[in-house]
Amino acid sequence: MMAKEKKNTEVKYKLDDTDIKKFGISLNLVKDTNFITFLNQFINSIPLLVVVIHPKDYSIVLANKHIANSLNISVGKLIGKNFLDFLPPGEIRQRRKTYADKTIQDKKSINLIDKRGNKYFDSKTIPVIDSEGNVIYAIAIMQDVTKKKDAQKSLADKEQLFSSMIQISQDFTYITTKKGKIIYQSPSVNKILGYTEKRIGKSILEHVHPDDFSFAKDFVEEVVSKPGISKKIVVRVKDKK
């Protein structure tokens, strides 16, 4: 008697791809057949540090070459190890566990930026959900954003320096809209000319001497029409005092 051929039942899983789209990848429902193969191909297509972990004990199920290289260990030796053991002990490890727990509990992607030594990492934990709504895996994606953070700090430092220089400078400094409306004026404008911050929102041309008004107006229009242009003019200003 021949045994009846067992029908292949299709079980589907889905990935919460809200944050994955940031990496230029969009995922649809995928078949249970060769799912691990698919997942392995997926994480190796991302040029970032990626591991797939089990939701119950955080053991590593899959890992890509990028995270293996960063840890100076082979991919094979990562499999089965507890993901949290590769994080610095203390606050960082506890925070990552808390966020991973929340991802699994809420079944939603979570973003976390943490600092490890002199480096910053943008980390995302993404749940893999089966057809019954259970989280069967979690994907942890980590990106070194140290250069971005350093650039932001450098920009903030420069802005602070620029602001400090304006505050003590005797030069008149204005920041205006494209239409010449004042949105910022340095303290020296009030100190020397007598114009208070009540002038914010008014036209910068109202500060110009009537005899130079036409010349100044042409200058403003030229600067607005040619972004990036650097040009100097000399005009007389009206002293409120």
PDB file of C-alpha atoms in Angstrom:
ATOM      1  CA  MET A   1       0.000   0.000   0.000  1.00  0.00           C
ATOM      2  CA  MET A   2       1.478   3.299  -1.063  1.00  0.00           C
ATOM      3  CA  ALA A   3       1.620   6.085   1.494  1.00  0.00           C
ATOM      4  CA  LYS A   4      -0.291   9.187   0.600  1.00  0.00           C
ATOM      5  CA  GLU A   5       1.923  12.025  -0.457  1.00  0.00           C
ATOM      6  CA  LYS A   6       1.920  14.707   2.206  1.00  0.00           C
ATOM      7  CA  LYS A   7       0.722  18.006   0.870  1.00  0.00           C
ATOM      8  CA  ASN A   8       3.235  20.799   1.265  1.00  0.00           C
ATOM      9  CA  THR A   9       1.618  23.362   3.539  1.00  0.00           C
ATOM     10  CA  GLU A  10       2.656  26.919   2.949  1.00  0.00           C
ATOM     11  CA  VAL A  11       3.385  28.848   6.120  1.00  0.00           C
ATOM     12  CA  LYS A  12       4.111  32.499   5.672  1.00  0.00           C
ATOM     13  CA  TYR A  13       6.195  34.894   7.677  1.00  0.00           C
ATOM     14  CA  LYS A  14       6.490  38.609   7.463  1.00  0.00           C
ATOM     15  CA  LEU A  15       9.052  41.185   8.439  1.00  0.00           C
ATOM     16  CA  ASP A  16       8.120  44.551   9.842  1.00  0.00           C
ATOM     17  CA  ASP A  17       9.842  46.555   7.100  1.00  0.00           C
ATOM     18  CA  THR A  18       9.041  50.044   8.387  1.00  0.00           C
ATOM     19  CA  ASP A  19      12.678  50.708   9.176  1.00  0.00           C
ATOM     20  CA  ILE A  20      14.219  48.293   6.678  1.00  0.00           C
ATOM     21  CA  LYS A  21      13.148  50.636   3.864  1.00  0.00           C
ATOM     22  CA  LYS A  22      15.815  53.005   5.151  1.00  0.00           C
ATOM     23  CA  PHE A  23      18.352  50.567   3.718  1.00  0.00           C
ATOM     24  CA  GLY A  24      16.629  50.534   0.324  1.00  0.00           C
ATOM     25  CA  ILE A  25      15.092  47.104   0.808  1.00  0.00           C
ATOM     26  CA  SER A  26      11.387  46.281   0.758  1.00  0.00           C
ATOM     27  CA  LEU A  27      10.232  42.866   1.964  1.00  0.00           C
ATOM     28  CA  ASN A  28       6.979  41.031   1.250  1.00  0.00           C
ATOM     29  CA  LEU A  29       5.571  37.817   2.720  1.00  0.00           C
ATOM     30  CA  VAL A  30       7.900  34.916   2.102  1.00  0.00           C
ATOM     31  CA  LYS A  31       7.293  31.145   2.039  1.00  0.00           C
ATOM     32  CA  ASP A  32       8.414  28.860   4.852  1.00  0.00           C
ATOM     33  CA  THR A  33      10.271  26.798   2.238  1.00  0.00           C
ATOM     34  CA  ASN A  34      13.936  27.798   2.337  1.00  0.00           C
ATOM     35  CA  PHE A  35      13.065  30.664   4.686  1.00  0.00           C
ATOM     36  CA  ILE A  36      16.371  30.441   6.520  1.00  0.00           C
ATOM     37  CA  THR A  37      18.166  30.516   3.170  1.00  0.00           C
ATOM     38  CA  PHE A  38      16.192  33.595   2.215  1.00  0.00           C
ATOM     39  CA  LEU A  39      16.948  35.252   5.552  1.00  0.00           C
ATOM     40  CA  ASN A  40      20.642  34.463   5.207  1.00  0.00           C
ATOM     41  CA  GLN A  41      20.718  35.974   1.709  1.00  0.00           C
ATOM     42  CA  PHE A  42      18.858  39.006   2.999  1.00  0.00           C
ATOM     43  CA  ILE A  43      21.234  39.815   5.861  1.00  0.00           C
ATOM     44  CA  ASN A  44      24.258  39.304   3.616  1.00  0.00           C
ATOM     45  CA  SER A  45      22.835  41.782   1.114  1.00  0.00           C
ATOM     46  CA  ILE A  46      23.035  44.537   3.737  1.00  0.00           C
ATOM     47  CA  PRO A  47      26.474  46.208   3.998  1.00  0.00           C
ATOM     48  CA  LEU A  48      26.020  46.686   7.754  1.00  0.00           C
ATOM     49  CA  LEU A  49      26.506  44.611  10.901  1.00  0.00           C
ATOM     50  CA  VAL A  50      23.584  42.144  11.063  1.00  0.00           C
ATOM     51  CA  VAL A  51      22.612  39.141  13.192  1.00  0.00           C
ATOM     52  CA  VAL A  52      19.421  37.103  13.461  1.00  0.00           C
ATOM     53  CA  ILE A  53      18.678  36.085  17.040  1.00  0.00           C
ATOM     54  CA  HIS A  54      16.248  33.740  18.772  1.00  0.00           C
ATOM     55  CA  PRO A  55      13.636  35.687  20.779  1.00  0.00           C
ATOM     56  CA  LYS A  56      13.806  33.459  23.856  1.00  0.00           C
ATOM     57  CA  ASP A  57      17.500  33.283  24.687  1.00  0.00           C
ATOM     58  CA  TYR A  58      19.096  35.765  22.223  1.00  0.00           C
ATOM     59  CA  SER A  59      21.224  33.015  20.710  1.00  0.00           C
ATOM     60  CA  ILE A  60      22.566  33.908  17.270  1.00  0.00           C
ATOM     61  CA  VAL A  61      20.841  31.966  14.494  1.00  0.00           C
ATOM     62  CA  LEU A  62      22.460  33.745  11.544  1.00  0.00           C
ATOM     63  CA  ALA A  63      25.153  36.401  11.151  1.00  0.00           C
ATOM     64  CA  ASN A  64      26.613  38.202   8.165  1.00  0.00           C
ATOM     65  CA  LYS A  65      30.296  38.566   7.332  1.00  0.00           C
ATOM     66  CA  HIS A  66      30.368  42.248   8.279  1.00  0.00           C
ATOM     67  CA  ILE A  67      29.614  41.668  11.954  1.00  0.00           C
ATOM     68  CA  ALA A  68      31.934  38.660  11.996  1.00  0.00           C
ATOM     69  CA  ASN A  69      34.774  40.757  10.582  1.00  0.00           C
ATOM     70  CA  SER A  70      34.117  43.551  13.084  1.00  0.00           C
ATOM     71  CA  LEU A  71      34.441  41.034  15.937  1.00  0.00           C
ATOM     72  CA  ASN A  72      37.436  39.308  14.315  1.00  0.00           C
ATOM     73  CA  ILE A  73      35.670  35.945  14.440  1.00  0.00           C
ATOM     74  CA  SER A  74      34.263  33.581  11.815  1.00  0.00           C
ATOM     75  CA  VAL A  75      30.526  33.503  11.110  1.00  0.00           C
ATOM     76  CA  GLY A  76      30.417  29.838  12.145  1.00  0.00           C
ATOM     77  CA  LYS A  77      31.791  30.606  15.606  1.00  0.00           C
ATOM     78  CA  LEU A  78      29.096  33.229  16.168  1.00  0.00           C
ATOM     79  CA  ILE A  79      26.213  30.813  15.619  1.00  0.00           C
ATOM     80  CA  GLY A  80      24.671  29.637  18.894  1.00  0.00           C
ATOM     81  CA  LYS A  81      26.414  32.270  20.985  1.00  0.00           C
ATOM     82  CA  ASN A  82      24.390  34.744  23.055  1.00  0.00           C
ATOM     83  CA  PHE A  83      24.215  38.017  21.137  1.00  0.00           C
ATOM     84  CA  LEU A  84      24.330  40.071  24.337  1.00  0.00           C
ATOM     85  CA  ASP A  85      27.692  38.555  25.285  1.00  0.00           C
ATOM     86  CA  PHE A  86      29.295  40.498  22.431  1.00  0.00           C
ATOM     87  CA  LEU A  87      28.148  43.837  23.838  1.00  0.00           C
ATOM     88  CA  PRO A  88      30.022  45.829  26.500  1.00  0.00           C
ATOM     89  CA  PRO A  89      28.815  44.808  29.977  1.00  0.00           C
ATOM     90  CA  GLY A  90      26.792  47.221  32.045  1.00  0.00           C
ATOM     91  CA  GLU A  91      24.448  49.925  30.819  1.00  0.00           C
ATOM     92  CA  ILE A  92      24.832  49.317  27.063  1.00  0.00           C
ATOM     93  CA  ARG A  93      24.132  45.590  27.324  1.00  0.00           C
ATOM     94  CA  GLN A  94      21.136  46.180  29.598  1.00  0.00           C
ATOM     95  CA  ARG A  95      19.710  48.852  27.282  1.00  0.00           C
ATOM     96  CA  ARG A  96      20.034  46.574  24.253  1.00  0.00           C
ATOM     97  CA  LYS A  97      18.292  43.750  26.141  1.00  0.00           C
ATOM     98  CA  THR A  98      15.490  46.098  27.211  1.00  0.00           C
ATOM     99  CA  TYR A  99      14.978  47.286  23.633  1.00  0.00           C
ATOM    100  CA  ALA A 100      15.135  43.732  22.257  1.00  0.00           C
ATOM    101  CA  ASP A 101      12.551  42.616  24.832  1.00  0.00           C
ATOM    102  CA  LYS A 102      10.299  45.493  23.787  1.00  0.00           C
ATOM    103  CA  THR A 103      10.675  44.617  20.088  1.00  0.00           C
ATOM    104  CA  ILE A 104       9.585  41.051  20.780  1.00  0.00           C
ATOM    105  CA  GLN A 105       6.763  42.084  23.112  1.00  0.00           C
ATOM    106  CA  ASP A 106       5.346  44.880  20.926  1.00  0.00           C
ATOM    107  CA  LYS A 107       6.211  43.166  17.612  1.00  0.00           C
ATOM    108  CA  LYS A 108       7.532  46.451  16.241  1.00  0.00           C
ATOM    109  CA  SER A 109      10.910  47.711  15.077  1.00  0.00           C
ATOM    110  CA  ILE A 110      12.854  49.814  17.557  1.00  0.00           C
ATOM    111  CA  ASN A 111      15.757  52.173  16.971  1.00  0.00           C
ATOM    112  CA  LEU A 112      18.550  52.847  19.463  1.00  0.00           C
ATOM    113  CA  ILE A 113      21.719  54.939  19.268  1.00  0.00           C
ATOM    114  CA  ASP A 114      24.393  54.017  21.787  1.00  0.00           C
ATOM    115  CA  LYS A 115      27.996  54.984  22.403  1.00  0.00           C
ATOM    116  CA  ARG A 116      30.743  52.398  22.818  1.00  0.00           C
ATOM    117  CA  GLY A 117      34.042  53.972  23.672  1.00  0.00           C
ATOM    118  CA  ASN A 118      34.643  56.642  21.045  1.00  0.00           C
ATOM    119  CA  LYS A 119      32.153  55.163  18.582  1.00  0.00           C
ATOM    120  CA  TYR A 120      28.430  55.662  18.047  1.00  0.00           C
ATOM    121  CA  PHE A 121      26.156  52.900  16.708  1.00  0.00           C
ATOM    122  CA  ASP A 122      22.698  53.286  15.237  1.00  0.00           C
ATOM    123  CA  SER A 123      20.997  49.974  16.024  1.00  0.00           C
ATOM    124  CA  LYS A 124      17.648  48.614  14.895  1.00  0.00           C
ATOM    125  CA  THR A 125      15.906  45.491  16.130  1.00  0.00           C
ATOM    126  CA  ILE A 126      13.309  44.143  13.687  1.00  0.00           C
ATOM    127  CA  PRO A 127      10.875  41.305  14.511  1.00  0.00           C
ATOM    128  CA  VAL A 128      10.177  38.383  12.162  1.00  0.00           C
ATOM    129  CA  ILE A 129       6.549  37.371  12.692  1.00  0.00           C
ATOM    130  CA  ASP A 130       4.896  34.092  11.642  1.00  0.00           C
ATOM    131  CA  SER A 131       1.355  33.607  10.323  1.00  0.00           C
ATOM    132  CA  GLU A 132       0.015  33.167  13.868  1.00  0.00           C
ATOM    133  CA  GLY A 133       1.452  36.463  15.040  1.00  0.00           C
ATOM    134  CA  ASN A 134       4.396  35.011  16.958  1.00  0.00           C
ATOM    135  CA  VAL A 135       7.860  36.544  16.858  1.00  0.00           C
ATOM    136  CA  ILE A 136      10.113  33.699  15.710  1.00  0.00           C
ATOM    137  CA  TYR A 137      13.294  35.708  15.176  1.00  0.00           C
ATOM    138  CA  ALA A 138      14.614  39.217  15.667  1.00  0.00           C
ATOM    139  CA  ILE A 139      17.021  40.884  13.262  1.00  0.00           C
ATOM    140  CA  ALA A 140      19.555  43.249  14.818  1.00  0.00           C
ATOM    141  CA  ILE A 141      21.066  45.733  12.349  1.00  0.00           C
ATOM    142  CA  MET A 142      23.913  47.963  13.528  1.00  0.00           C
ATOM    143  CA  GLN A 143      25.574  50.856  11.733  1.00  0.00           C
ATOM    144  CA  ASP A 144      28.639  52.811  12.807  1.00  0.00           C
ATOM    145  CA  VAL A 145      27.518  56.459  12.707  1.00  0.00           C
ATOM    146  CA  THR A 146      30.581  57.911  14.427  1.00  0.00           C
ATOM    147  CA  LYS A 147      31.554  60.078  11.437  1.00  0.00           C
ATOM    148  CA  LYS A 148      28.028  61.455  11.218  1.00  0.00           C
ATOM    149  CA  LYS A 149      27.969  62.218  14.947  1.00  0.00           C
ATOM    150  CA  ASP A 150      31.412  63.828  14.779  1.00  0.00           C
ATOM    151  CA  ALA A 151      30.276  65.945  11.823  1.00  0.00           C
ATOM    152  CA  GLN A 152      27.176  67.039  13.749  1.00  0.00           C
ATOM    153  CA  LYS A 153      29.297  67.958  16.772  1.00  0.00           C
ATOM    154  CA  SER A 154      31.764  69.849  14.579  1.00  0.00           C
ATOM    155  CA  LEU A 155      28.904  71.765  12.984  1.00  0.00           C
ATOM    156  CA  ALA A 156      27.400  72.543  16.400  1.00  0.00           C
ATOM    157  CA  ASP A 157      30.794  73.756  17.651  1.00  0.00           C
ATOM    158  CA  LYS A 158      31.198  76.000  14.603  1.00  0.00           C
ATOM    159  CA  GLU A 159      27.687  77.377  15.038  1.00  0.00           C
ATOM    160  CA  GLN A 160      28.435  78.092  18.699  1.00  0.00           C
ATOM    161  CA  LEU A 161      31.695  79.825  17.764  1.00  0.00           C
ATOM    162  CA  PHE A 162      29.943  81.837  15.056  1.00  0.00           C
ATOM    163  CA  SER A 163      27.197  82.805  17.499  1.00  0.00           C
ATOM    164  CA  SER A 164      29.747  83.874  20.116  1.00  0.00           C
ATOM    165  CA  MET A 165      31.643  85.981  17.581  1.00  0.00           C
ATOM    166  CA  ILE A 166      28.440  87.714  16.506  1.00  0.00           C
ATOM    167  CA  GLN A 167      27.491  88.451  20.113  1.00  0.00           C
ATOM    168  CA  ILE A 168      30.723  90.328  20.810  1.00  0.00           C
ATOM    169  CA  SER A 169      31.328  91.800  17.353  1.00  0.00           C
ATOM    170  CA  GLN A 170      30.820  95.514  16.689  1.00  0.00           C
ATOM    171  CA  ASP A 171      29.805  94.696  13.107  1.00  0.00           C
ATOM    172  CA  PHE A 172      26.135  94.731  12.172  1.00  0.00           C
ATOM    173  CA  THR A 173      25.019  91.186  11.372  1.00  0.00           C
ATOM    174  CA  TYR A 174      21.605  90.388   9.926  1.00  0.00           C
ATOM    175  CA  ILE A 175      20.001  87.152   8.812  1.00  0.00           C
ATOM    176  CA  THR A 176      17.058  87.713   6.496  1.00  0.00           C
ATOM    177  CA  THR A 177      14.518  85.848   4.405  1.00  0.00           C
ATOM    178  CA  LYS A 178      14.735  85.844   0.609  1.00  0.00           C
ATOM    179  CA  LYS A 179      12.488  88.885   0.621  1.00  0.00           C
ATOM    180  CA  GLY A 180      14.823  90.792   2.926  1.00  0.00           C
ATOM    181  CA  LYS A 181      12.729  90.374   6.098  1.00  0.00           C
ATOM    182  CA  ILE A 182      14.902  90.345   9.223  1.00  0.00           C
ATOM    183  CA  ILE A 183      14.832  87.081  11.184  1.00  0.00           C
ATOM    184  CA  TYR A 184      17.948  87.789  13.274  1.00  0.00           C
ATOM    185  CA  GLN A 185      20.080  90.818  14.120  1.00  0.00           C
ATOM    186  CA  SER A 186      23.227  90.938  16.218  1.00  0.00           C
ATOM    187  CA  PRO A 187      23.260  92.817  19.561  1.00  0.00           C
ATOM    188  CA  SER A 188      25.482  95.504  17.995  1.00  0.00           C
ATOM    189  CA  VAL A 189      22.522  96.691  15.879  1.00  0.00           C
ATOM    190  CA  ASN A 190      20.672  97.706  19.030  1.00  0.00           C
ATOM    191  CA  LYS A 191      23.791  98.883  20.840  1.00  0.00           C
ATOM    192  CA  ILE A 192      25.059 101.193  18.083  1.00  0.00           C
ATOM    193  CA  LEU A 193      22.038 102.016  15.919  1.00  0.00           C
ATOM    194  CA  GLY A 194      19.329 101.756  18.553  1.00  0.00           C
ATOM    195  CA  TYR A 195      17.152  99.246  16.658  1.00  0.00           C
ATOM    196  CA  THR A 196      15.748  96.654  19.069  1.00  0.00           C
ATOM    197  CA  GLU A 197      14.587  93.125  18.240  1.00  0.00           C
ATOM    198  CA  LYS A 198      11.136  94.586  17.615  1.00  0.00           C
ATOM    199  CA  ARG A 199      12.474  95.120  14.097  1.00  0.00           C
ATOM    200  CA  ILE A 200      12.406  91.349  13.522  1.00  0.00           C
ATOM    201  CA  GLY A 201      10.066  90.687  10.617  1.00  0.00           C
ATOM    202  CA  LYS A 202      10.638  94.126   9.103  1.00  0.00           C
ATOM    203  CA  SER A 203      12.567  94.807   5.906  1.00  0.00           C
ATOM    204  CA  ILE A 204      16.317  95.289   6.265  1.00  0.00           C
ATOM    205  CA  LEU A 205      16.026  98.097   3.700  1.00  0.00           C
ATOM    206  CA  GLU A 206      14.179 100.203   6.283  1.00  0.00           C
ATOM    207  CA  HIS A 207      17.548 100.639   8.035  1.00  0.00           C
ATOM    208  CA  VAL A 208      19.178 102.053   4.907  1.00  0.00           C
ATOM    209  CA  HIS A 209      19.626 105.796   4.366  1.00  0.00           C
ATOM    210  CA  PRO A 210      17.099 107.093   1.768  1.00  0.00           C
ATOM    211  CA  ASP A 211      19.867 108.257  -0.575  1.00  0.00           C
ATOM    212  CA  ASP A 212      21.265 104.695  -0.757  1.00  0.00           C
ATOM    213  CA  PHE A 213      17.911 102.870  -0.782  1.00  0.00           C
ATOM    214  CA  SER A 214      17.769 102.123  -4.516  1.00  0.00           C
ATOM    215  CA  PHE A 215      21.371 100.898  -4.579  1.00  0.00           C
ATOM    216  CA  ALA A 216      20.807  98.639  -1.550  1.00  0.00           C
ATOM    217  CA  LYS A 217      17.552  97.270  -2.994  1.00  0.00           C
ATOM    218  CA  ASP A 218      19.310  96.238  -6.216  1.00  0.00           C
ATOM    219  CA  PHE A 219      22.026  94.558  -4.160  1.00  0.00           C
ATOM    220  CA  VAL A 220      19.530  92.514  -2.103  1.00  0.00           C
ATOM    221  CA  GLU A 221      17.678  91.401  -5.239  1.00  0.00           C
ATOM    222  CA  GLU A 222      20.933  90.312  -6.884  1.00  0.00           C
ATOM    223  CA  VAL A 223      22.075  88.307  -3.862  1.00  0.00           C
ATOM    224  CA  VAL A 224      18.686  86.571  -3.589  1.00  0.00           C
ATOM    225  CA  SER A 225      18.689  85.663  -7.289  1.00  0.00           C
ATOM    226  CA  LYS A 226      22.201  84.169  -7.129  1.00  0.00           C
ATOM    227  CA  PRO A 227      22.476  81.737  -4.168  1.00  0.00           C
ATOM    228  CA  GLY A 228      26.036  81.351  -2.904  1.00  0.00           C
ATOM    229  CA  ILE A 229      27.221  84.701  -4.220  1.00  0.00           C
ATOM    230  CA  SER A 230      29.568  86.697  -1.983  1.00  0.00           C
ATOM    231  CA  LYS A 231      29.580  90.430  -2.518  1.00  0.00           C
ATOM    232  CA  LYS A 232      30.285  93.601  -0.575  1.00  0.00           C
ATOM    233  CA  ILE A 233      28.684  97.034  -0.756  1.00  0.00           C
ATOM    234  CA  VAL A 234      28.980 100.186   1.306  1.00  0.00           C
ATOM    235  CA  VAL A 235      25.769 101.965   2.285  1.00  0.00           C
ATOM    236  CA  ARG A 236      24.790 104.499   4.892  1.00  0.00           C
ATOM    237  CA  VAL A 237      22.356 103.410   7.570  1.00  0.00           C
ATOM    238  CA  LYS A 238      19.797 105.367   9.523  1.00  0.00           C
ATOM    239  CA  ASP A 239      20.738 105.887  13.149  1.00  0.00           C
ATOM    240  CA  LYS A 240      17.628 105.661  15.308  1.00  0.00           C
ATOM    241  CA  LYS A 241      19.470 107.432  18.104  1.00  0.00           C
TER     242      LYS A 241
END
